[in-house]
CSV table of C-alpha atoms in Angstrom, one decimal:
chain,number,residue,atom,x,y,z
A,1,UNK,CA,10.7,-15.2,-2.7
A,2,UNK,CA,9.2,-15.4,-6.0
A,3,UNK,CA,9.3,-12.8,-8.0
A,4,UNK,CA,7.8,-12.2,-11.9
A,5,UNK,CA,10.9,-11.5,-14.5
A,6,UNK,CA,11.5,-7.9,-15.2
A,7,UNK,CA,12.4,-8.1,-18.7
A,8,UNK,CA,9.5,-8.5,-21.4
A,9,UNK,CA,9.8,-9.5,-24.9
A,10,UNK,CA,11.9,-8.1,-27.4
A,11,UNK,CA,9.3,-6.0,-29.4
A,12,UNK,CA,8.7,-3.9,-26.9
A,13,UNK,CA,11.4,-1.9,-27.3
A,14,UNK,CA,10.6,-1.2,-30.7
A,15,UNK,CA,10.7,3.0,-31.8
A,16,UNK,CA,8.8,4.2,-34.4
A,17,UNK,CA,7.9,8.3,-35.9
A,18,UNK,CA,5.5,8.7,-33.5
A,19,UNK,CA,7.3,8.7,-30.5
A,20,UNK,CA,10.9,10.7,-29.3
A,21,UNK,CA,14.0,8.6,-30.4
A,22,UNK,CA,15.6,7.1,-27.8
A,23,UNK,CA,17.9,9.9,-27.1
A,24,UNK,CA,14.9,12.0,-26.2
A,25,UNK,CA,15.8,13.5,-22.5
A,26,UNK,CA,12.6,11.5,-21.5
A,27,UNK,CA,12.8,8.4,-22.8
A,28,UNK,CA,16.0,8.4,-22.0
A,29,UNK,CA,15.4,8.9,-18.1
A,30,UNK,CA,12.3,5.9,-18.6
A,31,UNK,CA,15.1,3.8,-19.7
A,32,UNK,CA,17.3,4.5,-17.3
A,33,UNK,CA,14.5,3.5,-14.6
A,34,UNK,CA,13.6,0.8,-16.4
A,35,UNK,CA,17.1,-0.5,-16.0
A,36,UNK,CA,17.0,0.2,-12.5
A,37,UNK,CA,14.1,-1.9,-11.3
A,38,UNK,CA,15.3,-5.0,-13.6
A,39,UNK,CA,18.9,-4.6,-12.0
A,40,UNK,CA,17.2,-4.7,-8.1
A,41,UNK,CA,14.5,-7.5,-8.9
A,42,UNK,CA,15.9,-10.4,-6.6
A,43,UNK,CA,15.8,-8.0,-3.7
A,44,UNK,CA,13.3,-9.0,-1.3
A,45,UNK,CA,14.1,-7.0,1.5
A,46,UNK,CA,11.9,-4.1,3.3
A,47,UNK,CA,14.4,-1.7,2.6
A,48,UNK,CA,15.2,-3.1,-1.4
A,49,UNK,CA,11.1,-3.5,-2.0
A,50,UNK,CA,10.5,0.5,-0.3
A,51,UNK,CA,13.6,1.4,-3.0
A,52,UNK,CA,11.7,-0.5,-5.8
A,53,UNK,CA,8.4,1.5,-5.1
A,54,UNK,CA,10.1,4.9,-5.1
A,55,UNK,CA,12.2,3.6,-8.0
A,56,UNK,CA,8.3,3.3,-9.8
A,57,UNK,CA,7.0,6.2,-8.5
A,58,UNK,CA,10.0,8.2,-10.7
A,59,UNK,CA,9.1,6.2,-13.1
A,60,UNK,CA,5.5,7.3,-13.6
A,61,UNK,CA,7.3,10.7,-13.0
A,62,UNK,CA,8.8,10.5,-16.6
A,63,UNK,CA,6.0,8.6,-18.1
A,64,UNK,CA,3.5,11.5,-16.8
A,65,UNK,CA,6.2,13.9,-18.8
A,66,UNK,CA,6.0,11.4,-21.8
A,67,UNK,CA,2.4,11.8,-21.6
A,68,UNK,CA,2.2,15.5,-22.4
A,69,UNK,CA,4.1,15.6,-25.6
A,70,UNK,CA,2.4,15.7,-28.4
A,71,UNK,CA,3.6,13.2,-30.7
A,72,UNK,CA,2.9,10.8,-27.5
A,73,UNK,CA,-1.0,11.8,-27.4
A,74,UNK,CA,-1.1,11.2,-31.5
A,75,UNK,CA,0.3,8.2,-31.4
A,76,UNK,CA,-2.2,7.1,-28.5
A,77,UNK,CA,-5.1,8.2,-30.3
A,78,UNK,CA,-4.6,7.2,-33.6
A,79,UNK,CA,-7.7,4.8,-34.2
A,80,UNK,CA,-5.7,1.3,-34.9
A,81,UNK,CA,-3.8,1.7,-31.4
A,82,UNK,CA,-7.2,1.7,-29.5
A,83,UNK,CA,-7.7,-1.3,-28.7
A,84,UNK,CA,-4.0,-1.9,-27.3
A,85,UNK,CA,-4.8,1.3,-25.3
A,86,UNK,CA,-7.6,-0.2,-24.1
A,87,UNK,CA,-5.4,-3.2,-22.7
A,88,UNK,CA,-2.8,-0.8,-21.4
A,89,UNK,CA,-6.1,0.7,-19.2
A,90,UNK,CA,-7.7,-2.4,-18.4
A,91,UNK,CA,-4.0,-3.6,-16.8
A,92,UNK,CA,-4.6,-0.2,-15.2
A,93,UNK,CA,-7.7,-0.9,-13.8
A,94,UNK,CA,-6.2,-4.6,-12.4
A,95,UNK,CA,-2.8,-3.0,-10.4
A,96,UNK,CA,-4.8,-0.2,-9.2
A,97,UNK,CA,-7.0,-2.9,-7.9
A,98,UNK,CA,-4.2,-5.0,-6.8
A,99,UNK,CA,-2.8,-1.9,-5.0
A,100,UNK,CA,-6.2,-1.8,-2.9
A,101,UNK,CA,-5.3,-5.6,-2.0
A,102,UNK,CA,-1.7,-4.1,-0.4
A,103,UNK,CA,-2.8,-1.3,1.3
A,104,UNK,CA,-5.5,-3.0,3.0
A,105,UNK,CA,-3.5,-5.7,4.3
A,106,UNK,CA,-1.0,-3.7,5.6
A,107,UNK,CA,-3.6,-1.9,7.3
A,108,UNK,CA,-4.9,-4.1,9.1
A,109,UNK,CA,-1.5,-5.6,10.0
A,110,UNK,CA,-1.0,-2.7,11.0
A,111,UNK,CA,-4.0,-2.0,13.4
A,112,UNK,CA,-3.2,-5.9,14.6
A,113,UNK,CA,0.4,-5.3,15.5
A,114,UNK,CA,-0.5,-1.5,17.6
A,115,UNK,CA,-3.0,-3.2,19.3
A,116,UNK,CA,-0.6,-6.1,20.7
A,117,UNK,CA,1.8,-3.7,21.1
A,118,UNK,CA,-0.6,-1.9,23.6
A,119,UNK,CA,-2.0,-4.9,25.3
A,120,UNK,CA,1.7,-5.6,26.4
A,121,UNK,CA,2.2,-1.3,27.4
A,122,UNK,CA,-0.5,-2.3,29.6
A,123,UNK,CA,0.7,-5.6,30.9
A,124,UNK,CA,-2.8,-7.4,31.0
A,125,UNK,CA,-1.1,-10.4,31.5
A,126,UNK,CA,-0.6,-13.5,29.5
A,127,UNK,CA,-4.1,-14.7,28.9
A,128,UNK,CA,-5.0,-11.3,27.0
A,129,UNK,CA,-2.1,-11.1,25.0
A,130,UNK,CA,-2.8,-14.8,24.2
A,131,UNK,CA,-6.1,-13.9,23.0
A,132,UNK,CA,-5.1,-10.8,21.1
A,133,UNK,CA,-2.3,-12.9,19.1
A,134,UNK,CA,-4.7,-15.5,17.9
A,135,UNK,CA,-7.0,-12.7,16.6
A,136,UNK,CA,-4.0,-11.3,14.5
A,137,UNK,CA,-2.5,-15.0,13.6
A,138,UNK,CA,-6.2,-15.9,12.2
A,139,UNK,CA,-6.2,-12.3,10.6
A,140,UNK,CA,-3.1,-13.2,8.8
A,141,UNK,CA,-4.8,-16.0,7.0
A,142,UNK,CA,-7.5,-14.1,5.5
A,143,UNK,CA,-4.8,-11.4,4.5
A,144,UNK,CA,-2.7,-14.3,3.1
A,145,UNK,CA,-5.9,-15.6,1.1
A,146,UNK,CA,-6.5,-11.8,-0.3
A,147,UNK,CA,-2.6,-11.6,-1.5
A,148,UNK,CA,-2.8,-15.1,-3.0
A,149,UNK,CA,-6.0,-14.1,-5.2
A,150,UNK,CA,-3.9,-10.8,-6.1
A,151,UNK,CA,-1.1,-12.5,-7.3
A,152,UNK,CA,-2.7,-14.7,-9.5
A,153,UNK,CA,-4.1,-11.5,-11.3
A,154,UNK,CA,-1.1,-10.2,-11.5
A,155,UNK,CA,0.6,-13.3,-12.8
A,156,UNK,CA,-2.0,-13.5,-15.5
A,157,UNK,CA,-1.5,-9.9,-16.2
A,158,UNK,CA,2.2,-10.1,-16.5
A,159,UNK,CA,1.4,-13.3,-19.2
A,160,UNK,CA,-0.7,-10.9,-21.3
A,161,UNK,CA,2.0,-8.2,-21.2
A,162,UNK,CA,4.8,-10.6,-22.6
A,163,UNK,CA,2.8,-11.8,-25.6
A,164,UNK,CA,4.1,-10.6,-28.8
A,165,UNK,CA,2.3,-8.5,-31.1
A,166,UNK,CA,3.3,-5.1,-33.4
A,167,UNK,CA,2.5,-2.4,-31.0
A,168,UNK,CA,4.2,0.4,-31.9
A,169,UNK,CA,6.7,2.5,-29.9
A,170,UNK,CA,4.6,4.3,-27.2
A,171,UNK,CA,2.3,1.1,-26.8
A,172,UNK,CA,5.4,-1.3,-26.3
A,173,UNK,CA,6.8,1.8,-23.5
A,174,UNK,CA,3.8,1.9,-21.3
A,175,UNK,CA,3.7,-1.9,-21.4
A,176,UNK,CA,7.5,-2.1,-20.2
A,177,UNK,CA,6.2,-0.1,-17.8
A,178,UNK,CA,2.8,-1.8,-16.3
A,179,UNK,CA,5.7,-5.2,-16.7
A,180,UNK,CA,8.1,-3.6,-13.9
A,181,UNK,CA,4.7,-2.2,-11.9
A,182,UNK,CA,3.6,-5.8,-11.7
A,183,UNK,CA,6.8,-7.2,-11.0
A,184,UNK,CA,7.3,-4.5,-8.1
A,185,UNK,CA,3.9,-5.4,-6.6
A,186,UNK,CA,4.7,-9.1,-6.7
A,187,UNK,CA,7.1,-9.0,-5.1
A,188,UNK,CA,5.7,-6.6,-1.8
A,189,UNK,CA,2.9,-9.1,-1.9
A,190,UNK,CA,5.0,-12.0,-1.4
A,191,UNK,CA,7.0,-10.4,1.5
A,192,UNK,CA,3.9,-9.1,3.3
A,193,UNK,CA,2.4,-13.0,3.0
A,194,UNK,CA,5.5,-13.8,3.8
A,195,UNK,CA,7.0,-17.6,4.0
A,196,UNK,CA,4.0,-19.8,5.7
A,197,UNK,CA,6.8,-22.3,6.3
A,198,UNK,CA,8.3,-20.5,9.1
A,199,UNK,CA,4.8,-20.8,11.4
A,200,UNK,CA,5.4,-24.3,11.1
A,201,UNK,CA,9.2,-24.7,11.9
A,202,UNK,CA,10.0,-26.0,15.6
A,203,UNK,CA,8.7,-22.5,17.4
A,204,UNK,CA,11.3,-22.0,20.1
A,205,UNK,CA,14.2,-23.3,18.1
A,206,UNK,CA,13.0,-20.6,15.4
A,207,UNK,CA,12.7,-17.5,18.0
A,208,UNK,CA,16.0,-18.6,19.4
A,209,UNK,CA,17.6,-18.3,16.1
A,210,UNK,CA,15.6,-14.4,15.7
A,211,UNK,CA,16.6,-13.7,19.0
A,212,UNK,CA,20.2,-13.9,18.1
A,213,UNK,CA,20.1,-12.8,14.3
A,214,UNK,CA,22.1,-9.6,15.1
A,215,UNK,CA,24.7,-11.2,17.5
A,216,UNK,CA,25.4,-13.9,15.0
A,217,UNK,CA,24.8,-12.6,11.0
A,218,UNK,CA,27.1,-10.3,9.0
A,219,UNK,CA,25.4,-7.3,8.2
A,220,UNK,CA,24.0,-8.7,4.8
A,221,UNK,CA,22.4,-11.7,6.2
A,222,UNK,CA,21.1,-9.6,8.6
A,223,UNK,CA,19.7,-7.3,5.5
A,224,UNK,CA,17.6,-10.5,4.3
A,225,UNK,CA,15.2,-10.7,7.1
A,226,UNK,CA,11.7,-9.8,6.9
A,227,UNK,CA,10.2,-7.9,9.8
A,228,UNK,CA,6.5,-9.1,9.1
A,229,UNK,CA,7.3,-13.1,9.3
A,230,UNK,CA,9.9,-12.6,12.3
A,231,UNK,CA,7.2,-11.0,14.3
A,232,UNK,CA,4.9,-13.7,13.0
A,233,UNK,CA,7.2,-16.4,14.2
A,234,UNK,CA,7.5,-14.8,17.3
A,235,UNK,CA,4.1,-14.4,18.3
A,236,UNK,CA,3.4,-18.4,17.3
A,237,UNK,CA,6.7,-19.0,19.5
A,238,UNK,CA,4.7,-17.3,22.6
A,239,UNK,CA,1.6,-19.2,21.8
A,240,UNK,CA,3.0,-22.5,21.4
A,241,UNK,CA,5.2,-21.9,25.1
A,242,UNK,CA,2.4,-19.6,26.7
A,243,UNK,CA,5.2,-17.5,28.6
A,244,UNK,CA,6.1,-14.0,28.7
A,245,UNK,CA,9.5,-14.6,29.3
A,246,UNK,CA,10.7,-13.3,26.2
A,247,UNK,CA,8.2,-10.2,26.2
A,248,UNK,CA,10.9,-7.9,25.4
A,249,UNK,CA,12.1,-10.0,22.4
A,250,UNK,CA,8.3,-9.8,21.3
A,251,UNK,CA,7.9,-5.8,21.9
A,252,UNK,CA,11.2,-5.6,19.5
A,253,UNK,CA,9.7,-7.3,16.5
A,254,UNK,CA,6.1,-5.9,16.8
A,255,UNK,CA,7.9,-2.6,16.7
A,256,UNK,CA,9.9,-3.0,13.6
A,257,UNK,CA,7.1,-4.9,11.9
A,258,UNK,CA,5.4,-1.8,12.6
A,259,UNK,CA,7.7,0.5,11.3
A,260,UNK,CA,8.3,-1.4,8.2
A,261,UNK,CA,4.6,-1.6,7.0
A,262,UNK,CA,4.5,2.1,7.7
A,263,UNK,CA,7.6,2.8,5.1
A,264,UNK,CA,5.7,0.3,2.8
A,265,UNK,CA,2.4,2.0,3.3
A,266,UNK,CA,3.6,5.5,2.5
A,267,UNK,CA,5.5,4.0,-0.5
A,268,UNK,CA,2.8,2.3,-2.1
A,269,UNK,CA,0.5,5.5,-1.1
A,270,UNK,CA,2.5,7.5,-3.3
A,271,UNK,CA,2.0,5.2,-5.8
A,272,UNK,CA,-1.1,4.9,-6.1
A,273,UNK,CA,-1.6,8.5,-7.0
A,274,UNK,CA,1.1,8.3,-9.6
A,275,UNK,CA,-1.2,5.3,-11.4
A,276,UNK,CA,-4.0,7.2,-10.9
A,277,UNK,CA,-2.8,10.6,-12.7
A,278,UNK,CA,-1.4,8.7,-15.1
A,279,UNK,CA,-4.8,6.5,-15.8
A,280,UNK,CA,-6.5,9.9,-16.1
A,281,UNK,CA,-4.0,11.7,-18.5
A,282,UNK,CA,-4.8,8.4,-21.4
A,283,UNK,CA,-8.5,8.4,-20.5
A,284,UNK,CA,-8.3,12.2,-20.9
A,285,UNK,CA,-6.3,11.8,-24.5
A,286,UNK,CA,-8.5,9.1,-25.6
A,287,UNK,CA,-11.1,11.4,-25.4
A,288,UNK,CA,-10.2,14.6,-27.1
């Protein structure tokens, strides 16, 4: 999976008076984060992408704490910093609007997958089923079209973010941080569109291989899969034989698909606020 590089340019980590050294307890722990989400960036797992989102929501934890010192607010308002403030917000403006694109796709992957989920419960017989699965595989394509837009924002964003430019030490912080936000979101994005490949792979000889995953992979191959694309697979696997022979294999991966946008869900929930709270607090210091 694709993912946008972590790291941004050198000048962003330059300090300056108007903001804590680095051995402040709060830039420190920003650091430390920082760090953290770099070190985990070629994870692309459910489980390494729910870690990266929690991992960012501490973030913004500290950077909501950097917000309310005092030498932070001066050095935000001071009149030659505006315009890069201004940036920071409009970024703002584009991941809160990129975390709109994520939630409602896994909401309505969501919806798709309890609804199949309860066609089978009610065992309505092939033909339904069959009907219902198209409905979510030609759902999936306008959810992939929606991601696809998203991440070309955010890969535009990220471009602006690694240009160079003196910004001073709380300006180059907060754009370390809106880097590592963009990267995170990339790379959920990419693993709820998931690999379009796979739809098109030889459909039984690709369910056969998911069917036997656990009997045949270690337990980190097994780590790699993603629960979203093998319940994809499968469902274009039942379409293309037309036979509920491997129903229970189905019910299996519509349940963890189901359980892994709802981890994802909650994680990016939290989220949200934190960017929200934190949009509010510069608006709210731009203004005084």
């Amino acid at each position: 999976m694709a993912t946008f590089p972590l790291n941004v340019h050198p000048s962003f980590h330059a300090r300056s008076n108007s903001l804590p050294s680095s051995q402040h307890p709060i830039t420190s722990q920003i650091d430390e984060n920082l760090n953290r989400l770099r070190a985990s960036q070629s994870a692309s797992t459910s489980s390494s992408i729910g870690h990266q989102l929690n991992c960012v929501q501490d973030l913004y934890d500290s950077v909501d704490m950097l917000l309310q010192l005092p030498l932070s607010q001066q050095a935000l308002a001071q009149e030659q910093k505006k315009e890069l403030v201004e940036q920071l917000l409009d970024g703002s403006l584009i991941i809160l609007d990129v975390c709109g694109t994520a939630t409602d796709a896994l909401l309505q992957l969501k919806e798709c997958t309890q609804e199949l989920q309860s066609v089978l419960r009610r065992r309505r017989g092939v033909e339904e089923f069959a009907n219902e699965v198209r409905k979510h595989l030609t759902s999936r394509k306008a959810v992939r079209k929606a991601v696809c837009k998203a991440l070309k924002n955010l890969k535009h964003m990220e471009s602006r973010l690694s240009q160079d430019g003196e910004t001073g030490a709380m300006i180059s912080t907060l754009k370390q941080v809106q880097a590592v936000t963009v990267s995170v979101l990339e790379s959920l994005l990419s693993f709820i569109s998931g690999p379009e490949a796979e739809s098109k792979s030889s459909p039984w000889s690709l369910v056969s291989k998911l069917m036997h995953q656990k009997k045949v992979m270690c337990e980190e191959e097994e780590q790699k899969t993603n629960e979203i694309a093998n319940a994809e697979a499968t469902l274009h696997s039942f379409i293309k034989s037309g036979s509920m022979k491997h129903v229970e294999h189905v019910q299996n991966e519509l349940q963890n698909s189901e359980m892994c946008i709802q981890d994802l869900d909650e994680g990016l929930e939290n989220l949200f606020r934190r960017l929200i709270k934190a949009r509010i607090t510069v608006l709210n210091i731009l203004n005084c």
